[in-house]
Coordinates of C-alpha atoms in Angstrom, one line a residue:
S1 CA -56.1 31.4 -37.5
W2 CA -58.9 32.0 -34.1
R3 CA -61.1 33.6 -36.6
D4 CA -61.4 30.1 -38.7
K5 CA -62.7 28.7 -35.4
V6 CA -65.6 31.4 -35.3
P7 CA -69.1 31.1 -37.9
N8 CA -70.1 33.7 -40.2
N9 CA -73.3 33.7 -38.6
A10 CA -74.5 32.5 -34.7
F11 CA -76.4 29.9 -35.9
Q12 CA -74.1 28.1 -38.7
P13 CA -74.9 24.2 -37.7
T14 CA -70.9 23.5 -38.8
L15 CA -68.1 25.9 -39.2
L16 CA -66.9 26.6 -43.2
D17 CA -65.2 22.8 -43.6
G18 CA -68.7 21.3 -42.4
R19 CA -67.6 19.4 -40.0
T20 CA -66.6 21.2 -36.8
K21 CA -69.5 22.5 -34.8
P22 CA -69.1 26.2 -33.1
T23 CA -68.7 26.4 -29.3
L24 CA -71.1 28.5 -27.7
P25 CA -67.9 31.0 -27.2
S26 CA -67.5 31.4 -31.3
R27 CA -71.3 31.9 -31.7
L28 CA -70.8 34.8 -29.1
L29 CA -68.0 36.2 -31.3
A30 CA -70.2 35.9 -34.8
F31 CA -72.1 37.9 -33.3
L32 CA -69.8 40.6 -31.8
L33 CA -66.9 40.7 -35.0
P34 CA -69.2 43.1 -37.3
M35 CA -70.3 44.9 -34.7
P36 CA -67.3 47.4 -35.8
Q37 CA -67.9 47.6 -39.5
L38 CA -71.7 48.0 -38.8
F39 CA -71.6 50.4 -36.5
R40 CA -69.3 52.4 -38.7
A41 CA -71.6 52.0 -42.0
G42 CA -74.1 53.4 -39.6
V43 CA -72.6 56.5 -38.7
I44 CA -71.2 57.7 -42.2
S45 CA -74.6 56.6 -44.1
S46 CA -76.7 58.4 -41.6
T47 CA -74.4 61.1 -41.5
I48 CA -74.6 61.7 -45.3
G49 CA -77.9 61.1 -45.1
Y50 CA -79.0 63.6 -42.1
G51 CA -76.3 65.9 -43.1
L52 CA -77.7 66.1 -46.7
T53 CA -81.5 66.5 -45.3
Y54 CA -80.3 69.6 -42.7
L55 CA -78.4 71.5 -45.8
L56 CA -81.6 71.1 -47.9
T57 CA -83.9 72.0 -45.2
A58 CA -81.0 74.9 -44.7
L59 CA -81.7 75.8 -48.4
R60 CA -85.6 75.4 -48.5
T61 CA -85.7 77.5 -45.7
I62 CA -83.5 80.4 -47.4
L63 CA -85.4 80.3 -50.6
M64 CA -88.8 80.3 -48.5
E65 CA -87.8 83.7 -46.6
R66 CA -86.5 85.3 -49.8
G67 CA -89.8 84.3 -51.3
I68 CA -88.3 81.8 -54.0
I69 CA -90.9 79.1 -52.8
P70 CA -94.1 78.5 -51.6
F71 CA -93.9 78.8 -47.2
Y72 CA -94.1 75.0 -46.3
D73 CA -95.0 74.3 -42.7
V74 CA -92.5 72.0 -40.9
R75 CA -93.9 69.8 -38.1
T76 CA -90.6 68.5 -36.8
E77 CA -87.7 69.7 -35.4
P78 CA -84.0 69.6 -36.7
V79 CA -82.5 66.7 -35.8
S80 CA -78.7 66.5 -34.4
V81 CA -77.0 65.0 -37.1
P82 CA -73.7 63.8 -34.5
L83 CA -76.3 62.0 -31.9
A84 CA -78.1 60.7 -34.8
A85 CA -75.3 59.0 -36.5
I86 CA -74.2 57.5 -33.3
Y87 CA -77.7 56.1 -32.7
T88 CA -78.1 54.8 -36.5
G89 CA -74.3 53.2 -35.7
V90 CA -75.8 51.6 -32.6
F91 CA -78.7 50.4 -33.8
M92 CA -77.0 48.6 -37.0
A93 CA -74.3 47.4 -34.8
V94 CA -76.6 45.5 -32.2
V95 CA -80.5 45.8 -33.6
S96 CA -79.9 44.8 -37.4
N97 CA -77.2 42.5 -36.5
V98 CA -79.1 40.5 -34.5
R99 CA -82.0 40.9 -36.8
Y100 CA -80.0 39.7 -39.8
Q101 CA -78.3 36.5 -38.3
I102 CA -81.3 35.5 -36.8
L103 CA -82.9 35.7 -40.4
Q104 CA -80.3 34.6 -42.4
G105 CA -79.4 31.4 -39.7
V106 CA -82.8 30.3 -38.7
V107 CA -85.1 31.9 -40.6
E108 CA -84.3 31.3 -44.2
P109 CA -82.1 27.9 -43.5
Y110 CA -84.8 25.7 -41.5
L111 CA -88.3 27.5 -42.3
I112 CA -88.0 28.7 -45.3
D113 CA -85.7 26.3 -47.4
G114 CA -86.8 23.4 -45.1
G115 CA -90.6 24.2 -45.6
F116 CA -90.2 24.6 -49.1
D117 CA -87.8 21.1 -49.2
K118 CA -90.8 19.7 -46.9
L119 CA -93.4 20.9 -49.7
E120 CA -91.2 19.5 -52.3
R121 CA -91.1 15.2 -51.2
G122 CA -95.0 16.1 -50.2
L123 CA -95.8 16.7 -54.0
D124 CA -93.7 14.0 -55.2
A125 CA -94.9 11.3 -52.7
L126 CA -98.5 12.4 -53.5
E127 CA -98.0 12.7 -57.6
S128 CA -95.9 8.8 -57.4
R129 CA -99.4 7.5 -55.5
L130 CA -101.8 9.3 -58.0
R131 CA -99.4 8.6 -61.5
G132 CA -101.2 5.3 -62.3
M133 CA -105.3 6.2 -61.7
R134 CA -106.3 7.3 -65.2
E135 CA -109.6 9.6 -63.6
L136 CA -107.2 11.5 -62.1
G137 CA -104.8 11.8 -64.9
M138 CA -105.5 16.3 -65.0
L139 CA -105.0 16.0 -61.5
S140 CA -101.8 14.5 -62.1
R141 CA -100.6 16.5 -64.5
L142 CA -101.8 19.7 -62.5
L143 CA -99.0 18.1 -59.7
R144 CA -96.6 17.1 -62.1
G145 CA -96.5 20.9 -63.3
L146 CA -96.3 22.4 -59.8
N147 CA -93.6 19.7 -58.8
G148 CA -91.4 21.3 -61.3
I149 CA -87.9 22.7 -58.9
E150 CA -87.8 25.7 -61.5
F151 CA -91.5 26.6 -59.8
W152 CA -90.9 25.9 -56.6
R153 CA -87.1 28.1 -56.7
K154 CA -88.9 30.7 -58.2
C155 CA -91.8 30.8 -55.2
K156 CA -88.9 30.4 -52.7
G157 CA -87.0 33.2 -54.0
V158 CA -90.5 34.9 -53.9
V159 CA -91.1 34.0 -50.2
I160 CA -87.2 35.1 -49.5
V161 CA -87.2 38.3 -50.8
L162 CA -90.9 39.3 -49.2
V163 CA -89.3 38.4 -45.9
R164 CA -86.5 40.3 -46.4
W165 CA -88.3 43.2 -47.3
G166 CA -90.3 42.6 -44.2
N167 CA -87.3 42.9 -42.1
G168 CA -86.3 45.9 -43.2
L169 CA -89.6 47.6 -43.0
L170 CA -89.3 45.9 -39.2
G171 CA -86.0 47.3 -39.3
S172 CA -86.9 50.8 -40.0
W173 CA -90.3 51.0 -37.6
I174 CA -87.9 49.7 -34.7
A175 CA -85.4 52.3 -35.8
I176 CA -87.7 55.6 -35.8
G177 CA -89.3 54.5 -32.3
G178 CA -85.5 54.3 -30.7
M179 CA -85.4 57.7 -32.3
R180 CA -88.6 59.1 -30.8
A181 CA -88.0 57.6 -27.3
C182 CA -84.7 58.9 -27.0
G183 CA -85.5 62.2 -28.0
L184 CA -84.0 62.0 -31.5
Q185 CA -87.1 63.2 -33.5
K186 CA -89.8 65.3 -32.1
M187 CA -92.9 66.9 -33.5
K188 CA -92.5 70.6 -32.3
G189 CA -95.2 71.9 -30.1

């Protein structure tokens, strides 16, 4: 089917068969195909999130008016739940989609995996050169310890987690900035 000719990621070097290179139109489709699902997920999740926040804020206001809980000065205007949901759906379909396509299609396979592969090969070469030198025995043992596959696999895992965490923070920062720019999140006064 036509779907078999579309890569999972727009930056994938080959299709799932491992030989066929994706065409430019199929790469563009790799960006477009996940958009409806991402839009739907953004609308549903933000409707639930902003809806619950709205209900809890209304409950807090009622409890404050009746003197059950202490007064709290709210510094932001209420957010329109439907508009925030649509904004979040569009944001996820476009901005999050592009960020994750780049992260999983370029950053992780080429920069992180490629960088760690080069580092391991370099340490292999250095360790094999030092293997015969007795006076560098301690350094050679240290390099052998650093050259363990398990050690670098763990380091790479930590780097990937940190990069994905940073990508999440970047997405949150962009989303909040966009909400403010669109007038969906405003301070009182």
